[in-house]
Amino acid sequence: LVSDTTFKYLMKNERSKKWLLEIISKKTGIDLSDYSPIDNELNTGGRLKDYRMDLLFNKDDDIVIIEMNNGNISQSLKGRYYLYRVAGNRFAAGENYRPTTTKLVMFNNYCNDKLSELKLANYTLNDKNNNLDIEDIEIYEIYLPNYHKMCYDKCDEIEKRLWLFSEKDIQEMKRVVDNEEDKAIIEELERLSMDLQFVHDYDHEKVNKMLMNTEKELGKQEGEKNKAIEIAKEMLKEGMSLEQISRITKLSIEELEKLDI
């Protein structure tokens, strides 16, 4: 379920989409049932591109972005940058701009380092110097592994669904699940596992991930440092402090001070 390919497929299937939207509604309070999906420019019509297409939903110009992060903090940062770009582009309307909100719901398949037991986080932006809240942008992060740490029998309906995300064994899913809607999702996963075309697309995602992991294991420090520098430049443009950027990118304060933005 934490595969990006699988997650986006299920979000575009009407039955499983309802199952996922109920999770989002119960955990974040965002009801997407009457939102319309946005067929954005990243969807070129190709099958693989369609699986990778960002999930955006719109209602009265309010936008909600849904992301599956099956990796780490760097993917969370990418998700946030995308959120800021989507929100920022809307200010280009100038005098025609009207108050709207842009929200990001991130399903994270890793644990928060600072709060290892955290299950749900809700962020808003704030100017600490002037104590001003920026109400146009909001972020929700659901930390999936921490739901799997719970005893399945003691979970409520939505927690049981989130428990399933970190379970890799379909037979174990079948053994514990007692809800018809959840069983339908497992049946769909089983069907997809026998769909040769889908398995090919799924494997394509896995190979790409393995290649990225291999690069890291081989210690391509120079490339990683260049990525960190590019990320740091974007953070500097966003007005983040040198201390914050240094902590996230692992670049020294001296290195950051030398960057040309």
PDB file of N, CA and C in Angstrom, residues 81 84 126-129 231-245 261:
ATOM      1  N   TYR A  81       7.946  21.702  -0.833  1.00  0.00           N
ATOM      2  CA  TYR A  81       8.319  22.666  -1.873  1.00  0.00           C
ATOM      3  C   TYR A  81       7.250  22.723  -2.953  1.00  0.00           C
ATOM      4  N   TYR A  84       4.418  24.749  -1.733  1.00  0.00           N
ATOM      5  CA  TYR A  84       4.702  26.185  -1.780  1.00  0.00           C
ATOM      6  C   TYR A  84       4.624  26.713  -3.219  1.00  0.00           C
ATOM      7  N   ASN A 126       3.944  30.265  10.444  1.00  0.00           N
ATOM      8  CA  ASN A 126       3.827  31.369  11.383  1.00  0.00           C
ATOM      9  C   ASN A 126       5.071  32.246  11.321  1.00  0.00           C
ATOM     10  N   ASP A 127       4.847  33.561  11.293  1.00  0.00           N
ATOM     11  CA  ASP A 127       5.932  34.537  11.393  1.00  0.00           C
ATOM     12  C   ASP A 127       6.153  34.800  12.882  1.00  0.00           C
ATOM     13  N   LYS A 128       7.201  34.177  13.452  1.00  0.00           N
ATOM     14  CA  LYS A 128       7.418  34.266  14.893  1.00  0.00           C
ATOM     15  C   LYS A 128       7.704  35.691  15.358  1.00  0.00           C
ATOM     16  N   ASN A 129       8.407  36.462  14.524  1.00  0.00           N
ATOM     17  CA  ASN A 129       8.778  37.820  14.932  1.00  0.00           C
ATOM     18  C   ASN A 129       7.560  38.706  15.151  1.00  0.00           C
ATOM     19  N   ILE A 231      19.116  22.290  -2.372  1.00  0.00           N
ATOM     20  CA  ILE A 231      18.031  22.367  -1.387  1.00  0.00           C
ATOM     21  C   ILE A 231      18.246  23.563  -0.466  1.00  0.00           C
ATOM     22  N   ALA A 232      19.494  23.758  -0.042  1.00  0.00           N
ATOM     23  CA  ALA A 232      19.821  24.874   0.847  1.00  0.00           C
ATOM     24  C   ALA A 232      19.508  26.213   0.182  1.00  0.00           C
ATOM     25  N   LYS A 233      19.798  26.317  -1.113  1.00  0.00           N
ATOM     26  CA  LYS A 233      19.513  27.564  -1.833  1.00  0.00           C
ATOM     27  C   LYS A 233      18.016  27.868  -1.830  1.00  0.00           C
ATOM     28  N   GLU A 234      17.208  26.813  -2.049  1.00  0.00           N
ATOM     29  CA  GLU A 234      15.759  26.997  -2.031  1.00  0.00           C
ATOM     30  C   GLU A 234      15.287  27.422  -0.639  1.00  0.00           C
ATOM     31  N   MET A 235      15.882  26.830   0.388  1.00  0.00           N
ATOM     32  CA  MET A 235      15.521  27.187   1.759  1.00  0.00           C
ATOM     33  C   MET A 235      15.890  28.631   2.077  1.00  0.00           C
ATOM     34  N   LEU A 236      17.051  29.052   1.586  1.00  0.00           N
ATOM     35  CA  LEU A 236      17.476  30.441   1.806  1.00  0.00           C
ATOM     36  C   LEU A 236      16.498  31.407   1.148  1.00  0.00           C
ATOM     37  N   LYS A 237      16.037  31.034  -0.053  1.00  0.00           N
ATOM     38  CA  LYS A 237      15.061  31.874  -0.754  1.00  0.00           C
ATOM     39  C   LYS A 237      13.750  31.963   0.014  1.00  0.00           C
ATOM     40  N   GLU A 238      13.442  30.862   0.751  1.00  0.00           N
ATOM     41  CA  GLU A 238      12.212  30.837   1.546  1.00  0.00           C
ATOM     42  C   GLU A 238      12.373  31.605   2.866  1.00  0.00           C
ATOM     43  N   GLY A 239      13.607  32.062   3.133  1.00  0.00           N
ATOM     44  CA  GLY A 239      13.831  32.861   4.332  1.00  0.00           C
ATOM     45  C   GLY A 239      14.117  32.070   5.589  1.00  0.00           C
ATOM     46  N   MET A 240      14.438  30.777   5.440  1.00  0.00           N
ATOM     47  CA  MET A 240      14.740  29.967   6.610  1.00  0.00           C
ATOM     48  C   MET A 240      16.087  30.378   7.198  1.00  0.00           C
ATOM     49  N   SER A 241      16.261  30.182   8.485  1.00  0.00           N
ATOM     50  CA  SER A 241      17.491  30.582   9.153  1.00  0.00           C
ATOM     51  C   SER A 241      18.641  29.649   8.785  1.00  0.00           C
ATOM     52  N   LEU A 242      19.873  30.156   8.900  1.00  0.00           N
ATOM     53  CA  LEU A 242      21.055  29.348   8.594  1.00  0.00           C
ATOM     54  C   LEU A 242      21.138  28.132   9.516  1.00  0.00           C
ATOM     55  N   GLU A 243      20.751  28.314  10.778  1.00  0.00           N
ATOM     56  CA  GLU A 243      20.805  27.215  11.722  1.00  0.00           C
ATOM     57  C   GLU A 243      19.857  26.083  11.310  1.00  0.00           C
ATOM     58  N   GLN A 244      18.637  26.452  10.893  1.00  0.00           N
ATOM     59  CA  GLN A 244      17.664  25.443  10.464  1.00  0.00           C
ATOM     60  C   GLN A 244      18.169  24.699   9.229  1.00  0.00           C
ATOM     61  N   ILE A 245      18.675  25.470   8.261  1.00  0.00           N
ATOM     62  CA  ILE A 245      19.145  24.876   7.004  1.00  0.00           C
ATOM     63  C   ILE A 245      20.330  23.957   7.262  1.00  0.00           C
ATOM     64  N   ILE A 261      22.878  32.963  -4.083  1.00  0.00           N
ATOM     65  CA  ILE A 261      21.476  32.724  -4.479  1.00  0.00           C
ATOM     66  C   ILE A 261      20.918  33.919  -5.241  1.00  0.00           C
TER      67      ILE A 261
END
